[in-house]
């Protein structure tokens, strides 16, 4: 059975890979490609922009009313995510949100939308990063109260707008929940003194075209454990998002995560 998808942020780095990979999948049809109202690609064919065969779907500023849409995938900006909530709620369209940099008030609006339609929110659509979230939880549980300091390092391309990455923030939240550190420290500068045990260091590195690396470091006196993920291609995130879209078809209202997709 075919799944009809709409992509919000369709002419961005991730949007283009979604369009290209969906075209290779006989079970997927891209029926709508949305971007910001001032985007220079408005009106152009989404396939052509993505460097693949023309799709016959022009980039538009809003979700087209007439198209059958089974799921909307959002890789845009916090403003872009908010703008797609209302049409998804009004039309009961399942929504996969991959956009990061969301603040507490954005999350509250997303949670409110999930009372009316199915919403999957994940800072990483990579299947193995989601597995690493689990491994981090298990590790933090096991090492809680045993004298381990935790630091998180993330590396991304120079074009990334938000810091730290949504994935790094999620790793920090998981560790905090299991180990109870009160403070998140972003970088260090000057005579900062000895490292207090009660903090998690989170450090964002930006450069070149790095598609995403995360390291969660657990250090005690005499030994260190590092949990590492290195992305080599945006396609890992795009494939995860397309899998999530298929999973979300026909789902009832509520919040979902990639754990639901993975069955873990
Ligand atoms: N969860 C995950 O696995 C991943 C998440 N991401 C996140 O996805 C987001 C996009 O990343 P990336 O593709 O690299 O970024 P890009 O900047 O390349 O693409 C974002 C696209 O969204 C568009 N956009 C901005 N505002 C709106 C709006 N109001 N309505 C519709 N479209 C809008 C932009 O258009 P314009 O240029 O005109 O503003 C642009 O085309 C980021 O938040 C990133 O962190 C990225 C990779 C993986
Ligand atoms: O902007 C990116 O590129 C990425 N953003 C996500 C994040 O902020 O965690 C996921 C991935 O690391 C790529």
Short mmCIF file of C-alpha atoms and ligand atoms in Angstrom, two decimals:
data_model
loop_
_atom_site.label_atom_id
_atom_site.label_comp_id
_atom_site.label_asym_id
_atom_site.label_seq_id
_atom_site.Cartn_x
_atom_site.Cartn_y
_atom_site.Cartn_z
CA UNK A 1 0.00 0.00 0.00
CA UNK A 2 1.36 3.41 -0.90
CA UNK A 3 1.96 6.14 1.68
CA UNK A 4 1.33 9.72 0.54
CA UNK A 5 3.69 12.14 2.27
CA UNK A 6 4.08 15.90 2.54
CA UNK A 7 7.45 17.44 3.40
CA UNK A 8 7.80 20.71 5.31
CA UNK A 9 11.19 22.31 4.65
CA UNK A 10 11.28 20.52 1.29
CA UNK A 11 14.05 22.57 -0.31
CA UNK A 12 16.39 22.41 2.69
CA UNK A 13 19.34 20.01 3.08
CA UNK A 14 17.19 17.30 4.70
CA UNK A 15 14.06 18.00 2.65
CA UNK A 16 15.96 17.37 -0.59
CA UNK A 17 17.25 14.00 0.64
CA UNK A 18 13.72 13.00 1.71
CA UNK A 19 12.41 13.82 -1.76
CA UNK A 20 15.24 11.90 -3.45
CA UNK A 21 14.96 8.78 -1.24
CA UNK A 22 11.16 8.75 -1.39
CA UNK A 23 11.42 8.67 -5.19
CA UNK A 24 13.45 5.43 -4.93
CA UNK A 25 10.80 3.78 -2.72
CA UNK A 26 7.85 2.27 -4.63
CA UNK A 27 5.71 2.47 -1.48
CA UNK A 28 6.07 6.26 -1.07
CA UNK A 29 4.60 9.16 -3.01
CA UNK A 30 5.56 12.78 -2.30
CA UNK A 31 2.35 14.74 -2.81
CA UNK A 32 3.30 18.06 -1.23
CA UNK A 33 6.52 20.03 -0.77
CA UNK A 34 6.24 23.04 1.54
CA UNK A 35 8.71 25.77 2.35
CA UNK A 36 8.81 29.22 3.92
CA UNK A 37 6.75 31.97 2.24
CA UNK A 38 9.88 33.84 1.07
CA UNK A 39 11.82 30.83 -0.15
CA UNK A 40 13.33 31.33 -3.65
CA UNK A 41 12.32 27.78 -4.66
CA UNK A 42 8.56 28.40 -4.37
CA UNK A 43 6.83 27.21 -7.54
CA UNK A 44 9.78 25.07 -8.68
CA UNK A 45 9.49 21.28 -8.98
CA UNK A 46 10.55 19.56 -5.72
CA UNK A 47 12.21 16.66 -7.59
CA UNK A 48 14.26 19.00 -9.76
CA UNK A 49 15.43 20.94 -6.69
CA UNK A 50 16.46 17.65 -5.07
CA UNK A 51 18.51 16.72 -8.16
CA UNK A 52 16.27 13.78 -9.17
CA UNK A 53 13.46 13.25 -11.70
CA UNK A 54 10.77 15.97 -11.73
CA UNK A 55 7.86 14.99 -9.45
CA UNK A 56 5.15 17.24 -10.78
CA UNK A 57 4.94 18.70 -7.26
CA UNK A 58 5.80 22.41 -7.01
CA UNK A 59 7.19 23.82 -3.76
CA UNK A 60 4.36 25.74 -2.07
CA UNK A 61 4.05 28.00 0.97
CA UNK A 62 1.23 25.93 2.51
CA UNK A 63 -0.04 22.35 2.54
CA UNK A 64 -2.29 21.98 -0.52
CA UNK A 65 -5.91 21.48 0.57
CA UNK A 66 -6.88 19.02 -2.13
CA UNK A 67 -4.06 16.47 -1.87
CA UNK A 68 -4.49 13.16 -0.01
CA UNK A 69 -1.80 13.22 2.68
CA UNK A 70 -1.11 10.23 4.98
CA UNK A 71 1.70 11.86 6.95
CA UNK A 72 3.58 15.18 7.11
CA UNK A 73 7.35 15.15 7.75
CA UNK A 74 8.86 18.35 9.15
CA UNK A 75 12.56 19.22 8.85
CA UNK A 76 12.38 23.02 8.90
CA UNK A 77 12.77 25.54 11.74
CA UNK A 78 10.84 26.07 15.00
CA UNK A 79 8.65 28.63 13.17
CA UNK A 80 8.13 26.12 10.36
CA UNK A 81 7.09 23.41 12.83
CA UNK A 82 4.56 25.70 14.49
CA UNK A 83 3.11 26.74 11.14
CA UNK A 84 2.33 23.15 10.18
CA UNK A 85 0.64 22.21 13.50
CA UNK A 86 -2.70 23.87 12.75
CA UNK A 87 -3.33 22.26 9.34
CA UNK A 88 -2.30 18.88 10.79
CA UNK A 89 -4.70 19.30 13.73
CA UNK A 90 -7.53 20.58 11.51
CA UNK A 91 -7.16 17.69 9.04
CA UNK A 92 -6.07 15.03 11.60
CA UNK A 93 -2.85 14.45 9.67
CA UNK A 94 -0.12 12.44 11.43
CA UNK A 95 3.03 14.55 11.81
CA UNK A 96 6.69 13.52 12.17
CA UNK A 97 8.71 16.39 13.67
CA UNK A 98 12.50 16.21 13.22
CA UNK A 99 13.20 19.93 13.62
CA UNK A 100 15.46 20.84 16.57
CA UNK A 101 16.04 24.07 18.50
CA UNK A 102 12.51 23.84 19.93
CA UNK A 103 11.93 25.82 23.16
CA UNK A 104 9.59 24.86 26.03
CA UNK A 105 6.71 26.94 24.63
CA UNK A 106 7.07 25.25 21.22
CA UNK A 107 6.98 21.84 22.93
CA UNK A 108 3.83 22.84 24.79
CA UNK A 109 2.12 23.71 21.49
CA UNK A 110 3.24 20.40 20.01
CA UNK A 111 1.91 18.49 23.04
CA UNK A 112 -1.42 20.33 22.69
CA UNK A 113 -1.60 19.37 19.00
CA UNK A 114 -1.02 15.73 19.96
CA UNK A 115 -4.38 15.74 21.77
CA UNK A 116 -5.96 15.99 18.31
CA UNK A 117 -3.62 14.12 15.96
CA UNK A 118 -0.68 11.71 16.02
CA UNK A 119 2.69 13.45 16.50
CA UNK A 120 6.11 11.79 16.53
CA UNK A 121 8.87 14.05 17.85
CA UNK A 122 12.52 13.02 17.84
CA UNK A 123 15.74 15.08 17.81
CA UNK A 124 17.32 12.28 15.78
CA UNK A 125 15.64 10.10 13.17
CA UNK A 126 18.72 7.87 12.98
CA UNK A 127 17.76 4.37 14.07
CA UNK A 128 21.08 3.75 15.81
CA UNK A 129 21.12 7.11 17.63
CA UNK A 130 17.79 6.07 19.11
CA UNK A 131 19.36 2.80 20.18
CA UNK A 132 22.20 4.83 21.72
CA UNK A 133 19.62 6.80 23.74
CA UNK A 134 18.66 3.45 25.31
CA UNK A 135 22.29 2.42 25.89
CA UNK A 136 22.98 5.79 27.51
CA UNK A 137 20.03 5.32 29.85
CA UNK A 138 21.23 1.86 30.86
CA UNK A 139 24.80 3.15 31.37
CA UNK A 140 23.70 6.18 33.41
CA UNK A 141 21.48 3.96 35.58
CA UNK A 142 24.36 1.57 36.23
CA UNK A 143 26.91 4.30 37.02
CA UNK A 144 24.65 6.60 39.10
CA UNK A 145 26.19 7.36 42.48
CA UNK A 146 29.52 5.73 41.57
CA UNK A 147 31.66 8.84 41.05
CA UNK A 148 31.41 9.33 37.27
CA UNK A 149 31.54 12.77 35.61
CA UNK A 150 29.53 13.11 32.38
CA UNK A 151 30.44 15.30 29.40
CA UNK A 152 28.73 15.36 26.00
CA UNK A 153 30.43 16.52 22.80
CA UNK A 154 28.58 17.09 19.52
CA UNK A 155 30.02 18.06 16.13
CA UNK A 156 28.02 19.45 13.22
CA UNK A 157 28.40 21.33 9.95
CA UNK A 158 29.04 25.07 9.88
CA UNK A 159 25.50 25.78 8.62
CA UNK A 160 23.69 24.42 11.67
CA UNK A 161 21.66 27.17 13.36
CA UNK A 162 20.91 25.70 16.81
CA UNK A 163 23.31 24.69 19.58
CA UNK A 164 23.70 22.40 21.31
CA UNK A 165 22.14 19.89 18.94
CA UNK A 166 18.72 18.52 19.85
CA UNK A 167 20.35 15.10 20.14
CA UNK A 168 22.99 16.33 22.63
CA UNK A 169 20.29 18.03 24.69
CA UNK A 170 18.35 14.76 24.72
CA UNK A 171 21.42 12.78 25.85
CA UNK A 172 21.88 15.32 28.66
CA UNK A 173 18.24 14.96 29.71
CA UNK A 174 18.50 11.16 29.83
CA UNK A 175 21.67 11.33 31.97
CA UNK A 176 20.16 13.97 34.26
CA UNK A 177 17.06 11.83 34.80
CA UNK A 178 19.15 8.80 35.80
CA UNK A 179 22.06 10.45 37.67
CA UNK A 180 20.48 13.65 39.00
CA UNK A 181 23.01 16.34 38.01
CA UNK A 182 21.52 19.79 38.61
CA UNK A 183 23.54 21.89 36.14
CA UNK A 184 24.28 21.85 32.40
CA UNK A 185 27.53 23.69 31.58
CA UNK A 186 28.12 24.86 28.02
CA UNK A 187 31.89 25.19 27.53
CA UNK A 188 34.44 26.50 30.06
CA UNK A 189 36.47 29.68 30.10
CA UNK A 190 38.83 31.28 32.64
CA UNK A 191 39.65 30.10 36.16
CA UNK A 192 36.57 27.95 36.53
CA UNK A 193 37.97 25.88 39.41
CA UNK A 194 37.74 22.16 39.90
CA UNK A 195 34.92 20.41 38.11
CA UNK A 196 31.89 20.07 40.36
CA UNK A 197 30.38 16.61 40.24
CA UNK A 198 26.88 18.04 40.00
CA UNK A 199 27.12 19.20 36.37
CA UNK A 200 27.00 17.78 32.85
CA UNK A 201 29.30 19.50 30.35
CA UNK A 202 27.76 19.92 26.88
CA UNK A 203 30.07 21.15 24.11
CA UNK A 204 29.07 22.07 20.55
CA UNK A 205 31.71 21.99 17.80
CA UNK A 206 30.89 23.49 14.40
CA UNK A 207 32.84 23.10 11.17
CA UNK A 208 32.83 22.03 7.54
CA UNK A 209 30.20 19.59 6.38
CA UNK A 210 30.01 17.21 9.36
CA UNK A 211 26.53 15.62 9.26
CA UNK A 212 26.54 14.84 12.99
CA UNK A 213 28.64 13.15 15.68
CA UNK A 214 27.83 12.66 19.35
CA UNK A 215 29.97 11.35 22.21
CA UNK A 216 28.73 10.77 25.74
CA UNK A 217 31.70 10.48 28.11
CA UNK A 218 31.51 8.82 31.54
CA UNK A 219 34.78 9.48 33.43
CA UNK A 220 35.81 8.32 36.88
CA UNK A 221 39.21 8.30 38.59
CA UNK A 222 41.26 5.82 36.57
CA UNK A 223 38.89 5.04 33.68
CA UNK A 224 36.58 6.44 30.98
CA UNK A 225 33.72 4.98 28.99
CA UNK A 226 32.68 6.71 25.74
CA UNK A 227 29.47 6.05 23.81
CA UNK A 228 29.92 7.36 20.27
CA UNK A 229 27.79 7.81 17.18
CA UNK A 230 29.20 9.14 13.89
CA UNK A 231 26.92 9.99 11.00
CA UNK A 232 28.43 9.81 7.51
CA UNK A 233 25.37 10.79 5.46
CA UNK A 234 22.13 12.71 5.99
CA UNK A 235 20.41 9.71 4.44
CA UNK A 236 20.50 7.93 7.81
CA UNK A 237 18.17 10.60 9.24
CA UNK A 238 16.06 10.76 6.06
CA UNK A 239 15.55 6.97 5.93
CA UNK A 240 14.54 6.95 9.60
CA UNK A 241 12.02 9.74 8.98
CA UNK A 242 10.50 7.92 5.99
CA UNK A 243 10.18 4.74 8.08
CA UNK A 244 8.54 6.79 10.83
CA UNK A 245 6.08 8.28 8.31
CA UNK A 246 5.00 4.80 7.22
CA UNK A 247 4.61 3.79 10.89
CA UNK A 248 2.44 6.82 11.65
CA UNK A 249 -0.19 6.20 8.96
CA UNK A 250 -3.58 5.72 10.60
CA UNK A 251 -2.26 6.18 14.17
CA UNK A 252 -4.55 7.81 16.73
CA UNK A 253 -3.88 11.13 18.48
CA UNK A 254 -0.96 11.17 20.93
CA UNK A 255 2.78 11.64 21.23
CA UNK A 256 5.04 8.98 19.67
CA UNK A 257 8.82 8.50 19.60
CA UNK A 258 11.25 6.54 17.47
CA UNK A 259 11.13 3.85 20.17
CA UNK A 260 7.61 3.11 18.96
CA UNK A 261 8.88 2.77 15.38
CA UNK A 262 11.77 0.54 16.48
CA UNK A 263 9.63 -1.47 18.89
CA UNK A 264 12.14 -0.98 21.73
N1 LIG B 1 15.83 14.86 13.82
C1 LIG B 1 16.80 14.60 12.93
O1 LIG B 1 17.18 13.45 12.67
C2 LIG B 1 17.43 15.73 12.20
C3 LIG B 1 17.01 17.00 12.43
N2 LIG B 1 17.52 18.02 11.70
C4 LIG B 1 16.93 19.32 11.96
O2 LIG B 1 16.05 19.61 10.88
C5 LIG B 1 16.02 21.02 10.66
C6 LIG B 1 16.39 21.31 9.21
O3 LIG B 1 17.72 20.92 8.97
P1 LIG B 1 18.40 21.20 7.54
O4 LIG B 1 17.61 20.56 6.46
O5 LIG B 1 19.83 20.86 7.69
O6 LIG B 1 18.25 22.78 7.47
P2 LIG B 1 18.07 23.72 6.18
O7 LIG B 1 18.23 25.12 6.68
O8 LIG B 1 18.91 23.23 5.07
O9 LIG B 1 16.56 23.46 5.76
C7 LIG B 1 15.46 23.96 6.48
C8 LIG B 1 14.41 24.29 5.47
O10 LIG B 1 13.23 24.67 6.18
C9 LIG B 1 12.75 25.86 5.58
N3 LIG B 1 11.93 26.66 6.49
C10 LIG B 1 12.34 27.59 7.39
N4 LIG B 1 11.28 28.16 7.98
C11 LIG B 1 10.19 27.58 7.43
C12 LIG B 1 8.79 27.77 7.61
N5 LIG B 1 8.31 28.71 8.45
N6 LIG B 1 7.94 26.99 6.90
C13 LIG B 1 8.39 26.07 6.03
N7 LIG B 1 9.73 25.89 5.77
C14 LIG B 1 10.60 26.62 6.49
C15 LIG B 1 13.99 26.61 5.14
O11 LIG B 1 13.65 27.57 4.17
P3 LIG B 1 14.39 29.01 4.15
O12 LIG B 1 15.80 28.69 3.75
O13 LIG B 1 13.62 29.78 3.15
O14 LIG B 1 14.30 29.56 5.56
C16 LIG B 1 14.82 25.47 4.58
O15 LIG B 1 14.47 25.19 3.24
C17 LIG B 1 16.98 21.62 11.69
O16 LIG B 1 16.25 21.99 12.83
C18 LIG B 1 17.91 20.45 12.01
O17 LIG B 1 18.52 20.57 13.27
C19 LIG B 1 18.44 17.85 10.74
C20 LIG B 1 18.93 16.61 10.48
C21 LIG B 1 18.48 15.44 11.21
O1 LIG B 2 21.21 19.94 11.99
C1 LIG B 2 21.65 18.79 11.76
O2 LIG B 2 22.35 18.53 10.76
C2 LIG B 2 21.28 17.72 12.70
N1 LIG B 2 20.47 18.02 13.67
C3 LIG B 2 19.93 17.12 14.63
C4 LIG B 2 20.23 17.59 16.03
O3 LIG B 2 20.24 18.81 16.29
O4 LIG B 2 20.39 16.75 16.93
C5 LIG B 2 20.23 15.68 14.36
C6 LIG B 2 21.49 15.40 13.60
O5 LIG B 2 22.56 15.33 14.51
C7 LIG B 2 21.77 16.34 12.46
#
